[in-house]
């Protein structure tokens, strides 16, 4: 079973995240960056399927040059090789454009499954699986908390608001996973050493055969017109429980008309 | 006035609150048309008309429920092509955003998600980075497809004609590729959905055990609230993952959010920071959750929460 895992580099959620004043895109340069946390679960799931059934795991990342650090991490967890789509012209692409670019690269790769994290901590749109499924005409199996892959077919448990749905499709299929699915491994020392010599293909917009008019900020179908940094919420009153804590909160709720 | 399509979220024809909010919002932009898809759709017609739907596009094709997401997007995209609406509004829940994504690709329209407001020139306001930055965005190409968060608009009634129009869909093979074999309900019934509840009561590591979540549930029930949990509580298996609030859980924006035994880590805040009123109960006076609480109580939740439940029950009497 050959699997492509989509991995994104994002600003660390512990860091203060900002937009650039000039072009209103995410400031990726001045912050600490990490692998999008849910993508670690996607890599782990791919490795488990590979370990059980054989095949190859390929990491696919679109992002600036430094995203190579994140790719190395995925390789050190145990993925076999990686493709890095990187080009100044891609900067500022929105989700719809990104799906165009990723779909173009996926068309050149051989896979049974594409596995992504269900959402990224920076954009939080949670739609890349649906976008790629639409573009590639391959089944959408998103929000999976369990994946069972067999030759030619795959079944997931899709987490829903009140439980789950069992969804089945034939391969190739586009999967996204939620945090609940597994416990990602830490890269071993051996894994880290091995990652250094694993094949990494770097593609530009031209290499990937992308239409440059379809990517990047200027062509984005949606654009930020302005933004403002919100003043942090002001703390209200804090009182100590003197045995009447419940009543005090109830009084506050009553004053706000909640009871 | 130009038509605004609103995708109605419903269960067997009973629209969820967010659908009424979206219709109310759509009235400020143009003439709302409700799009109701799947089992029981026709039953929703009268209900959505009460919130201003002039037209109600109904499709009950079996494929809409037996295959995941794609058939709904196919019907909605078909309507976009036929009606050339001013905009399409969908609820910003997991499925709504996925439908929106597919419609945007099919129709070439720009896509905005997680809007909390839309102005008459179709500029959407979106909180990002857990609410620390607010951006205003606009779609540059095609018919804008905008996913709007629950609790962004107060729903208000305003009768519309509610003229029903049946839609005859055409599905491709690709639309029928992901088969829904079963749907399993795990959550205990009776409580409102976390994503659209007006009040949410959440418990964290401070709750101490799965059994003790009963006091959080009792408080929630006294207020008619949904129950949430921090990741520390869901990771420990004390409460279902579906109920996790935060960065990698659900984003909620209720009128009232009560956090008990939750420290207020940045990743938790990311999912609840835009709540209108926040109340925190924590035994540590230094807990960061107090920095954003409108009312904070320093105390032991094991005594405070049951006392509060009792007091509320008494007052509601
Ligand atoms: C990438 C990433 C994503 C994450 N996503 C999420 C997410 O979606 N949601 C989320 O919640 N977290 C998320 N986290 C985890 C987050 O960083 C915190 O670890 C988590 O929110 C802590 O949960 P907590 O507040 O319940 O526990 P703690 O931080 O341990 O806080 C427990 C609190 O309970 C108080 N307490 C203890 N006993 C009592 C008592 N008897 N009475 C009153 N108070 C008491 C303590 O004083 C303390 O403040 C994420 C982390 C990362 C790195």
Coordinates of C-alpha atoms and ligand atoms in Angstrom, one line a residue:
Chain A
X1 CA 0.0 0.0 0.0
X2 CA 1.6 3.3 -1.1
X3 CA 0.7 6.3 0.9
X4 CA 1.3 10.0 0.4
X5 CA 1.1 12.0 3.7
X6 CA 0.4 15.7 3.5
X7 CA 2.4 17.6 6.0
X8 CA 2.3 21.4 6.7
X9 CA 4.6 23.6 8.6
X10 CA 2.8 26.0 10.9
X11 CA 3.7 28.6 13.5
X12 CA 4.0 27.1 17.0
X13 CA 0.7 27.7 18.8
X14 CA 2.7 28.8 21.9
X15 CA 4.3 31.6 19.9
X16 CA 2.6 34.9 19.2
X17 CA 1.2 34.6 15.7
X18 CA 1.0 37.7 13.4
X19 CA 0.1 38.8 10.0
X20 CA 2.5 40.9 7.9
X21 CA 1.5 44.5 7.8
X22 CA 2.5 44.9 4.1
X23 CA 0.7 42.1 2.3
X24 CA -1.6 40.7 5.2
X25 CA -0.2 37.2 4.8
X26 CA 0.9 35.0 7.7
X27 CA 4.2 36.1 9.1
X28 CA 6.0 32.8 8.8
X29 CA 9.5 34.3 9.1
X30 CA 9.6 35.7 12.6
X31 CA 8.0 32.9 14.5
X32 CA 9.0 29.4 15.7
X33 CA 7.6 26.8 13.4
X34 CA 6.7 23.2 13.9
X35 CA 4.9 20.4 12.1
X36 CA 1.2 20.9 12.3
X37 CA 0.4 18.8 15.3
X38 CA -2.4 16.7 13.7
X39 CA -0.1 15.9 10.7
X40 CA 2.0 13.8 13.1
X41 CA -1.0 11.6 13.6
X42 CA -1.4 11.4 9.8
X43 CA 2.3 10.3 9.5
X44 CA 1.9 7.8 12.3
X45 CA -1.2 6.3 10.7
X46 CA 0.6 5.9 7.4
X47 CA 3.6 4.2 9.0
X48 CA 1.3 1.8 10.9
X49 CA -0.4 0.8 7.6
X50 CA 2.9 0.4 5.9
X51 CA 4.3 -1.6 8.7
X52 CA 1.4 -4.0 8.5
X53 CA 1.1 -4.2 4.8
X54 CA 4.3 -3.0 3.1
X55 CA 4.6 -0.2 0.6
X56 CA 6.1 3.2 0.7
X57 CA 5.2 6.4 2.6
X58 CA 5.9 9.7 0.7
X59 CA 5.7 13.1 2.5
X60 CA 4.3 15.9 0.4
X61 CA 4.7 19.5 1.7
X62 CA 4.0 22.8 0.1
X63 CA 5.7 25.7 1.9
X64 CA 8.7 27.9 2.2
X65 CA 12.3 26.7 2.1
X66 CA 12.5 26.2 5.8
X67 CA 9.6 23.7 5.7
X68 CA 12.4 21.3 5.0
X69 CA 12.9 21.0 8.7
X70 CA 9.4 19.7 9.1
X71 CA 9.9 17.3 6.2
X72 CA 13.0 15.9 7.9
X73 CA 11.0 15.3 11.0
X74 CA 8.4 13.2 9.1
X75 CA 11.3 11.3 7.4
X76 CA 12.9 10.7 10.8
X77 CA 9.6 9.2 12.1
X78 CA 10.0 6.7 9.3
X79 CA 8.6 7.9 6.1
X80 CA 10.6 6.8 3.0
X81 CA 10.9 9.9 0.8
X82 CA 9.5 13.4 0.3
X83 CA 8.4 15.9 -2.2
X84 CA 8.7 19.6 -1.3
X85 CA 6.8 22.1 -3.5
X86 CA 8.4 25.4 -2.9
X87 CA 8.4 28.6 -4.8
X88 CA 8.1 32.3 -4.0
X89 CA 5.3 32.4 -6.5
X90 CA 3.2 30.2 -4.2
X91 CA 3.3 32.7 -1.3
X92 CA -0.1 33.9 -0.2
X93 CA -2.0 31.1 -1.9
X94 CA -5.4 30.4 -0.2
X95 CA -6.7 27.0 0.5
X96 CA -8.5 26.6 -2.9
X97 CA -5.3 27.5 -4.7
X98 CA -3.2 25.2 -2.5
X99 CA -5.5 22.3 -3.3
X100 CA -4.9 23.0 -7.0
X101 CA -1.1 22.9 -6.5
X102 CA -1.2 19.8 -4.3
X103 CA -3.6 18.0 -6.6
X104 CA -1.3 18.7 -9.6
X105 CA 1.7 17.1 -7.7
X106 CA -0.5 14.2 -6.5
X107 CA -1.4 13.4 -10.1
X108 CA 2.3 12.6 -10.7
X109 CA 2.6 10.3 -7.7
X110 CA 1.5 6.7 -7.4
X111 CA -0.6 6.0 -4.3
X112 CA -3.4 4.0 -2.8
X113 CA -4.1 6.5 0.0
X114 CA -3.5 10.2 0.7
X115 CA -3.5 10.9 4.4
X116 CA -3.7 14.4 5.9
X117 CA -4.3 15.9 9.3
X118 CA -7.9 17.0 9.6
X119 CA -7.0 20.7 10.0
X120 CA -4.0 23.0 10.4
X121 CA -3.6 25.0 13.6
X122 CA -2.9 28.2 11.6
X123 CA -5.8 28.4 9.2
X124 CA -8.2 26.0 10.9
X125 CA -10.3 25.5 7.8
X126 CA -10.4 21.7 7.9
X127 CA -11.2 21.4 4.2
X128 CA -8.1 20.2 2.4
X129 CA -9.3 16.6 2.2
X130 CA -12.6 17.7 0.6
X131 CA -10.9 20.1 -1.8
X132 CA -8.5 17.4 -3.0
X133 CA -11.2 14.8 -3.3
X134 CA -13.2 17.2 -5.4
X135 CA -10.2 18.1 -7.6
X136 CA -9.0 14.5 -8.1
X137 CA -12.4 12.8 -8.3
X138 CA -11.3 10.4 -5.6
X139 CA -13.4 9.5 -2.5
X140 CA -13.4 11.8 0.5
X141 CA -12.9 9.9 3.8
X142 CA -12.3 12.8 6.1
X143 CA -12.3 13.3 9.9
X144 CA -11.3 9.7 10.6
X145 CA -10.7 8.5 14.1
X146 CA -10.1 4.9 12.8
X147 CA -8.8 3.7 9.4
X148 CA -9.0 0.1 8.2
X149 CA -7.2 -0.3 4.8
X150 CA -7.3 -3.5 2.7
X151 CA -6.2 -4.2 -0.8
X152 CA -8.4 -2.0 -3.0
X153 CA -10.7 -0.7 -0.3
X154 CA -10.7 1.4 2.9
X155 CA -13.1 2.0 5.7
X156 CA -13.1 4.8 8.2
X157 CA -14.9 5.9 11.3
X158 CA -15.7 9.5 10.7
X159 CA -16.1 11.5 13.8
X160 CA -19.4 13.4 13.9
X161 CA -20.9 15.8 16.4
X162 CA -22.8 13.1 18.2
X163 CA -20.8 10.0 17.4
X164 CA -19.4 8.6 14.3
X165 CA -20.2 7.4 10.7
X166 CA -18.8 4.3 9.0
X167 CA -17.7 5.3 5.5
X168 CA -16.3 3.0 2.9
X169 CA -14.6 3.6 -0.5
X170 CA -12.3 2.0 -2.9
X171 CA -8.7 3.1 -3.3
X172 CA -7.2 5.5 -4.3
X173 CA -8.9 7.6 -1.6
X174 CA -8.3 10.9 0.3
X175 CA -8.2 10.5 4.1
X176 CA -7.9 13.0 6.9
X177 CA -7.4 12.0 10.5
X178 CA -8.3 13.5 13.9
X179 CA -6.1 13.4 17.0
X180 CA -8.0 10.6 18.6
X181 CA -6.7 8.1 16.0
X182 CA -3.4 7.1 17.5
X183 CA -0.4 8.1 19.5
X184 CA 2.4 9.4 17.2
X185 CA 5.9 8.0 17.8
X186 CA 9.0 10.1 18.6
X187 CA 11.7 10.0 16.0
X188 CA 14.5 7.6 17.2
X189 CA 18.2 8.6 17.0
X190 CA 18.6 6.1 14.2
X191 CA 15.6 7.5 12.4
X192 CA 17.0 11.0 12.7
X193 CA 20.3 9.8 11.2
X194 CA 18.6 7.9 8.4
X195 CA 16.4 10.9 7.5
X196 CA 19.4 12.8 6.3
X197 CA 20.0 10.5 3.4
X198 CA 16.4 9.8 2.4
X199 CA 15.4 11.1 -1.1
X200 CA 13.9 14.6 -1.1
X201 CA 12.6 16.0 -4.4
X202 CA 12.2 19.8 -4.6
X203 CA 9.7 21.2 -7.1
X204 CA 9.2 24.7 -8.3
X205 CA 6.0 26.0 -9.8
X206 CA 7.5 25.3 -13.3
X207 CA 8.8 21.8 -12.3
X208 CA 5.3 20.8 -11.1
X209 CA 3.7 22.1 -14.3
X210 CA 1.5 24.6 -12.4
X211 CA -0.1 27.5 -14.1
X212 CA 1.6 30.4 -12.4
X213 CA -1.6 32.5 -12.9
X214 CA -3.5 30.2 -10.6
X215 CA -1.3 30.5 -7.5
X216 CA -0.1 33.1 -5.2
X217 CA -1.5 36.2 -3.5
X218 CA -2.3 38.3 -6.5
X219 CA -4.5 35.5 -8.0
X220 CA -6.1 34.4 -4.8
X221 CA -9.9 34.0 -5.1
X222 CA -10.3 35.3 -1.5
X223 CA -8.2 38.1 0.0
X224 CA -7.8 39.8 3.3
X225 CA -8.7 43.5 2.9
X226 CA -7.8 44.5 6.4
X227 CA -7.0 43.1 9.8
X228 CA -6.7 44.3 13.4
X229 CA -5.1 42.9 16.4
X230 CA -7.7 42.5 19.0
X231 CA -6.9 43.9 22.4
X232 CA -6.8 40.9 24.8
X233 CA -9.9 40.3 26.8
X234 CA -10.1 42.3 30.0
X235 CA -10.2 40.3 33.2
X236 CA -13.4 40.9 35.2
X237 CA -13.9 40.4 38.9
X238 CA -12.3 37.5 40.6
X239 CA -13.6 36.5 44.1
X240 CA -12.5 33.9 46.6
X241 CA -14.9 31.2 47.7
X242 CA -15.9 31.8 51.3
X243 CA -18.3 28.9 51.3
X244 CA -20.7 30.9 49.3
X245 CA -19.0 30.5 45.9
X246 CA -22.0 28.8 44.2
X247 CA -24.3 31.6 45.3
X248 CA -21.9 34.3 44.2
X249 CA -21.7 32.8 40.7
X250 CA -25.5 32.4 40.6
X251 CA -25.8 36.1 41.5
X252 CA -23.5 37.1 38.7
X253 CA -25.4 34.9 36.2
X254 CA -28.7 36.4 37.4
X255 CA -27.3 39.9 36.9
X256 CA -26.4 38.9 33.3
X257 CA -29.9 37.5 32.8
X258 CA -28.7 33.9 32.4
X259 CA -30.9 32.6 35.2
Chain B
X1 CA -33.2 41.9 -4.7
X2 CA -30.6 39.3 -5.4
X3 CA -30.9 35.8 -4.1
X4 CA -28.7 34.5 -1.3
X5 CA -28.6 30.7 -1.0
X6 CA -28.6 29.4 2.6
X7 CA -27.7 25.7 3.1
X8 CA -29.9 24.5 5.9
X9 CA -28.5 22.2 8.6
X10 CA -31.3 19.9 9.7
X11 CA -32.2 16.5 11.2
X12 CA -35.0 14.8 9.4
X13 CA -36.5 18.2 8.4
X14 CA -36.0 19.9 11.8
X15 CA -33.6 22.8 11.1
X16 CA -30.9 23.5 13.6
X17 CA -30.7 26.9 15.2
X18 CA -27.7 27.9 13.1
X19 CA -29.9 27.7 10.0
X20 CA -32.3 30.3 11.3
X21 CA -29.2 32.5 12.2
X22 CA -28.0 32.2 8.6
X23 CA -31.4 33.0 7.2
X24 CA -31.5 36.1 9.4
X25 CA -28.1 37.1 8.3
X26 CA -29.0 36.5 4.6
X27 CA -31.9 38.9 4.9
X28 CA -29.4 41.7 5.5
X29 CA -27.6 40.9 2.2
X30 CA -30.5 40.0 -0.2
X31 CA -33.4 37.7 -0.6
X32 CA -32.8 34.4 1.3
X33 CA -33.5 31.1 -0.4
X34 CA -33.2 28.0 1.8
X35 CA -31.6 24.9 0.4
X36 CA -32.7 21.8 2.3
X37 CA -31.1 18.5 1.3
X38 CA -31.6 14.9 2.4
X39 CA -34.1 12.8 4.3
X40 CA -37.1 14.8 5.5
X41 CA -36.2 18.0 3.7
X42 CA -39.7 19.0 2.7
X43 CA -40.8 19.1 6.3
X44 CA -38.4 22.0 6.8
X45 CA -40.1 24.3 4.3
X46 CA -42.6 26.0 6.6
X47 CA -40.1 26.4 9.3
X48 CA -37.5 28.1 7.2
X49 CA -40.2 30.3 5.6
X50 CA -40.9 31.7 9.1
X51 CA -37.3 33.1 9.0
X52 CA -37.6 34.8 5.7
X53 CA -37.0 32.1 3.1
X54 CA -38.7 33.3 -0.1
X55 CA -37.8 30.1 -1.9
X56 CA -37.1 26.7 -0.5
X57 CA -35.1 24.4 -2.8
X58 CA -35.7 20.8 -1.7
X59 CA -34.0 17.6 -2.7
X60 CA -34.6 14.3 -0.9
X61 CA -32.5 12.1 -3.2
X62 CA -31.4 9.0 -1.3
X63 CA -27.7 9.6 -2.4
X64 CA -27.6 12.8 -0.2
X65 CA -27.6 10.6 2.9
X66 CA -26.0 7.4 1.7
X67 CA -22.8 9.1 0.4
X68 CA -20.6 11.5 2.2
X69 CA -20.7 15.3 1.4
X70 CA -20.1 15.2 -2.4
X71 CA -23.8 14.7 -3.4
X72 CA -24.8 17.7 -1.3
X73 CA -22.1 19.8 -2.9
X74 CA -23.3 18.6 -6.3
X75 CA -26.8 19.9 -5.7
X76 CA -25.7 23.2 -4.2
X77 CA -23.3 23.8 -7.1
X78 CA -26.1 23.0 -9.5
X79 CA -28.3 25.7 -7.9
X80 CA -25.4 28.2 -8.0
X81 CA -25.1 27.7 -11.7
X82 CA -28.8 27.9 -12.3
X83 CA -29.7 30.8 -10.1
X84 CA -26.5 32.9 -10.1
X85 CA -27.0 34.0 -6.5
X86 CA -25.3 36.9 -4.8
X87 CA -23.7 34.6 -2.3
X88 CA -23.9 31.1 -0.7
X89 CA -24.0 30.8 3.1
X90 CA -23.3 27.5 4.8
X91 CA -23.0 26.7 8.5
X92 CA -19.3 26.6 9.5
X93 CA -19.4 23.1 11.0
X94 CA -17.3 20.2 9.7
X95 CA -19.7 19.1 7.0
X96 CA -20.8 22.6 6.0
X97 CA -17.2 23.7 5.4
X98 CA -16.5 20.6 3.3
X99 CA -19.6 21.2 1.2
X100 CA -18.5 24.8 0.8
X101 CA -15.0 23.8 -0.3
X102 CA -16.4 21.5 -3.0
X103 CA -18.9 24.0 -4.2
X104 CA -16.1 26.6 -4.5
X105 CA -14.0 24.3 -6.6
X106 CA -16.9 23.3 -8.8
X107 CA -18.2 26.9 -9.4
X108 CA -14.9 28.7 -9.3
X109 CA -16.1 31.0 -6.5
X110 CA -13.9 32.2 -3.7
X111 CA -14.3 30.6 -0.3
X112 CA -14.3 32.1 3.2
X113 CA -14.7 30.0 6.3
X114 CA -15.5 30.7 9.9
X115 CA -17.0 34.1 9.4
X116 CA -18.7 35.7 12.4
X117 CA -20.2 38.6 10.4
X118 CA -20.9 39.7 6.8
X119 CA -21.4 43.3 5.7
X120 CA -23.7 44.4 2.8
X121 CA -20.7 44.5 0.5
X122 CA -20.0 40.9 1.3
X123 CA -16.9 41.5 3.4
X124 CA -16.6 38.7 5.9
X125 CA -15.2 39.2 9.4
X126 CA -13.2 36.2 10.6
X127 CA -11.4 35.8 14.0
X128 CA -8.1 34.0 13.6
X129 CA -5.3 32.8 15.8
X130 CA -7.8 32.0 18.5
X131 CA -9.4 35.4 18.3
X132 CA -6.3 37.5 18.8
X133 CA -6.6 38.9 15.3
X134 CA -9.7 39.8 13.3
X135 CA -9.5 39.9 9.6
X136 CA -11.9 41.3 7.0
X137 CA -11.8 39.3 3.8
X138 CA -13.5 39.5 0.5
X139 CA -14.0 37.1 -2.3
X140 CA -12.4 38.3 -5.6
X141 CA -13.8 35.7 -8.1
X142 CA -17.1 34.1 -8.8
X143 CA -20.0 33.6 -6.4
X144 CA -18.8 33.9 -2.8
X145 CA -19.2 30.8 -0.7
X146 CA -19.1 31.8 3.0
X147 CA -19.2 29.4 6.0
X148 CA -20.6 31.3 9.0
X149 CA -20.1 30.2 12.6
X150 CA -23.0 29.4 14.9
X151 CA -24.0 32.1 17.3
X152 CA -22.8 34.9 15.0
X153 CA -26.3 36.4 14.5
X154 CA -29.3 36.4 16.8
X155 CA -32.0 34.6 14.9
X156 CA -35.3 36.5 14.3
X157 CA -38.5 35.6 12.6
X158 CA -39.7 37.4 9.5
X159 CA -42.2 35.6 7.3
X160 CA -41.1 34.7 3.7
X161 CA -43.1 33.2 0.9
X162 CA -41.4 29.9 1.3
X163 CA -42.2 28.8 -2.3
X164 CA -41.0 25.2 -2.6
X165 CA -39.1 24.1 -5.7
X166 CA -38.0 20.5 -6.1
X167 CA -34.5 20.1 -7.4
X168 CA -33.8 17.2 -9.8
X169 CA -30.1 16.3 -9.2
X170 CA -27.5 14.8 -11.4
X171 CA -24.8 12.9 -9.6
X172 CA -21.6 11.7 -11.1
X173 CA -19.8 8.5 -10.2
X174 CA -17.3 10.5 -8.2
X175 CA -20.2 11.9 -6.1
X176 CA -21.1 8.4 -5.1
X177 CA -17.6 7.2 -4.1
X178 CA -17.6 7.4 -0.3
X179 CA -20.5 5.3 1.0
X180 CA -21.9 5.9 4.4
X181 CA -22.5 2.4 5.7
X182 CA -23.6 3.3 9.2
X183 CA -24.2 6.2 11.5
X184 CA -23.7 5.7 15.2
X185 CA -24.9 8.0 17.9
X186 CA -22.7 7.9 21.0
X187 CA -23.5 11.1 22.8
X188 CA -26.1 11.1 25.5
X189 CA -29.2 12.6 24.1
X190 CA -31.0 15.6 25.5
X191 CA -28.2 18.1 25.5
X192 CA -27.8 20.8 22.9
X193 CA -25.1 20.5 20.3
X194 CA -21.8 21.9 21.5
X195 CA -21.2 23.9 18.3
X196 CA -24.4 25.8 18.6
X197 CA -25.4 25.8 22.3
X198 CA -26.0 29.3 23.8
X199 CA -24.4 28.1 27.1
X200 CA -21.4 25.7 27.4
X201 CA -20.1 24.2 30.7
X202 CA -16.7 22.7 30.3
X203 CA -14.6 20.6 32.7
X204 CA -10.8 20.1 32.7
X205 CA -8.2 18.1 34.5
X206 CA -9.4 19.7 37.8
X207 CA -12.6 17.6 37.5
X208 CA -10.3 14.7 38.6
X209 CA -12.1 11.6 37.2
X210 CA -14.6 10.4 34.6
X211 CA -17.2 9.8 37.3
X212 CA -16.9 13.4 38.6
X213 CA -17.9 14.7 35.2
X214 CA -21.4 14.0 36.5
X215 CA -21.2 17.3 38.5
X216 CA -20.3 19.2 35.3
X217 CA -23.2 17.5 33.5
X218 CA -25.6 18.4 36.3
X219 CA -24.6 22.0 36.1
X220 CA -25.0 22.0 32.3
X221 CA -28.5 20.5 32.6
X222 CA -29.6 23.0 35.2
X223 CA -28.7 25.7 32.6
X224 CA -29.8 23.8 29.4
X225 CA -26.2 23.9 28.4
X226 CA -23.9 21.7 26.3
X227 CA -20.9 20.0 28.0
X228 CA -17.3 20.7 26.8
X229 CA -14.0 19.4 28.0
X230 CA -10.3 20.4 27.8
X231 CA -7.8 18.2 26.0
X232 CA -6.4 17.1 29.3
X233 CA -9.8 15.6 30.2
X234 CA -10.4 14.0 26.7
X235 CA -6.9 12.7 26.5
X236 CA -7.3 11.0 29.9
X237 CA -10.4 9.4 28.5
X238 CA -12.7 11.2 31.0
X239 CA -14.9 12.6 28.4
X240 CA -15.5 12.0 24.7
X241 CA -13.1 13.6 22.2
X242 CA -16.1 15.0 20.3
X243 CA -16.6 17.4 23.3
X244 CA -13.1 18.8 23.3
X245 CA -13.0 22.5 23.0
X246 CA -10.0 24.3 21.6
X247 CA -7.4 24.4 18.9
X248 CA -7.7 20.8 17.9
X249 CA -11.2 20.4 19.2
X250 CA -14.4 22.3 18.5
X251 CA -14.6 26.1 18.4
X252 CA -17.5 27.5 20.4
X253 CA -18.8 31.0 20.7
X254 CA -21.7 30.8 23.1
X255 CA -23.4 33.6 25.1
X256 CA -22.0 32.0 28.3
X257 CA -19.0 29.7 28.8
X258 CA -18.3 28.3 32.2
X259 CA -14.8 26.7 32.6
X260 CA -14.4 24.5 35.7
X261 CA -10.9 23.1 36.6
X262 CA -9.4 24.4 33.3
X263 CA -6.2 26.4 33.5
X264 CA -6.8 28.3 30.3
X265 CA -3.9 27.2 28.0
X266 CA -3.6 29.1 24.8
X267 CA -4.8 26.1 22.8
X268 CA -7.9 25.9 24.9
X269 CA -8.6 29.6 24.6
X270 CA -8.4 29.2 20.8
X271 CA -11.7 27.4 21.0
X272 CA -13.7 29.6 23.4
X273 CA -12.2 33.0 23.5
X274 CA -15.0 34.6 21.4
X275 CA -17.6 33.6 23.9
X276 CA -19.7 36.6 25.0
X277 CA -19.4 36.0 28.8
X278 CA -16.9 33.8 30.5
X279 CA -17.1 32.4 34.0
X280 CA -14.1 30.4 35.5
X281 CA -13.9 28.2 38.6
X282 CA -10.4 27.3 39.6
X283 CA -8.6 26.7 42.8
X284 CA -5.5 28.4 41.7
X285 CA -5.8 32.2 41.8
X286 CA -2.9 32.4 39.3
X287 CA -4.6 30.3 36.7
X288 CA -4.5 32.1 33.3
X289 CA -8.2 31.5 32.7
X290 CA -8.9 34.3 35.1
X291 CA -7.2 36.7 32.7
X292 CA -10.2 36.4 30.3
X293 CA -13.0 35.6 32.7
X294 CA -15.7 38.2 33.3
X295 CA -16.4 36.5 36.6
X296 CA -13.8 34.3 38.3
X297 CA -14.2 32.2 41.4
X298 CA -11.2 30.9 43.3
X299 CA -12.3 27.7 44.9
X300 CA -12.7 24.0 44.8
X301 CA -15.0 22.9 42.0
X302 CA -16.1 19.9 44.0
X303 CA -18.0 22.1 46.4
X304 CA -18.7 25.2 44.2
X305 CA -20.1 23.4 41.1
X306 CA -22.8 21.4 43.0
X307 CA -23.7 24.5 45.1
X308 CA -24.1 26.5 41.9
X309 CA -26.3 23.8 40.4
X310 CA -28.4 23.8 43.4
X311 CA -28.7 27.6 43.5
X312 CA -29.6 27.8 39.8
X313 CA -32.2 25.0 40.2
X314 CA -33.7 26.9 43.2
X315 CA -33.8 30.2 41.3
X316 CA -35.4 28.6 38.2
X317 CA -37.7 26.8 40.6
Ligands
LIG1 C1 -0.9 21.7 19.3 C2 -1.7 21.6 20.6 C3 -3.1 21.6 20.5 C4 -3.9 21.6 21.6 N1 -5.2 21.6 21.5 C5 -6.0 21.7 22.6 C6 -7.4 21.8 22.6 O1 -8.0 21.7 21.5 N2 -8.1 21.9 23.7 C7 -7.5 22.0 24.9 O2 -8.2 22.2 25.9 N3 -6.2 21.9 25.0 C8 -5.4 21.7 23.9 N4 -4.1 21.5 24.1 C9 -3.5 21.3 25.4 C10 -3.3 22.5 26.2 O3 -2.0 23.0 26.0 C11 -3.4 22.2 27.7 O4 -2.5 21.2 28.0 C12 -4.8 21.8 28.2 O5 -5.8 22.7 27.7 C13 -4.8 21.7 29.7 O6 -6.1 21.2 30.1 P1 -6.6 21.6 31.6 O7 -6.7 23.1 31.6 O8 -7.8 20.8 31.8 O9 -5.5 21.0 32.5 P2 -4.4 21.8 33.4 O10 -3.6 22.8 32.6 O11 -3.7 20.7 34.1 O12 -5.3 22.6 34.4 C14 -6.1 22.1 35.4 C15 -6.6 23.2 36.2 O13 -7.6 22.7 37.1 C16 -7.4 23.4 38.4 N5 -7.9 22.5 39.4 C17 -7.4 21.4 39.8 N6 -8.2 20.8 40.8 C18 -9.2 21.7 41.0 C19 -10.3 21.7 41.9 N7 -10.6 20.7 42.7 N8 -11.2 22.8 41.8 C20 -10.9 23.8 40.9 N9 -9.9 23.8 40.1 C21 -9.0 22.8 40.1 C22 -5.9 23.7 38.4 O14 -5.6 24.8 39.3 C23 -5.5 23.9 37.0 O15 -5.6 25.3 36.7 C24 -3.3 21.5 22.9 C25 -1.9 21.5 23.0 C26 -1.1 21.6 21.8 C27 0.4 21.6 22.0

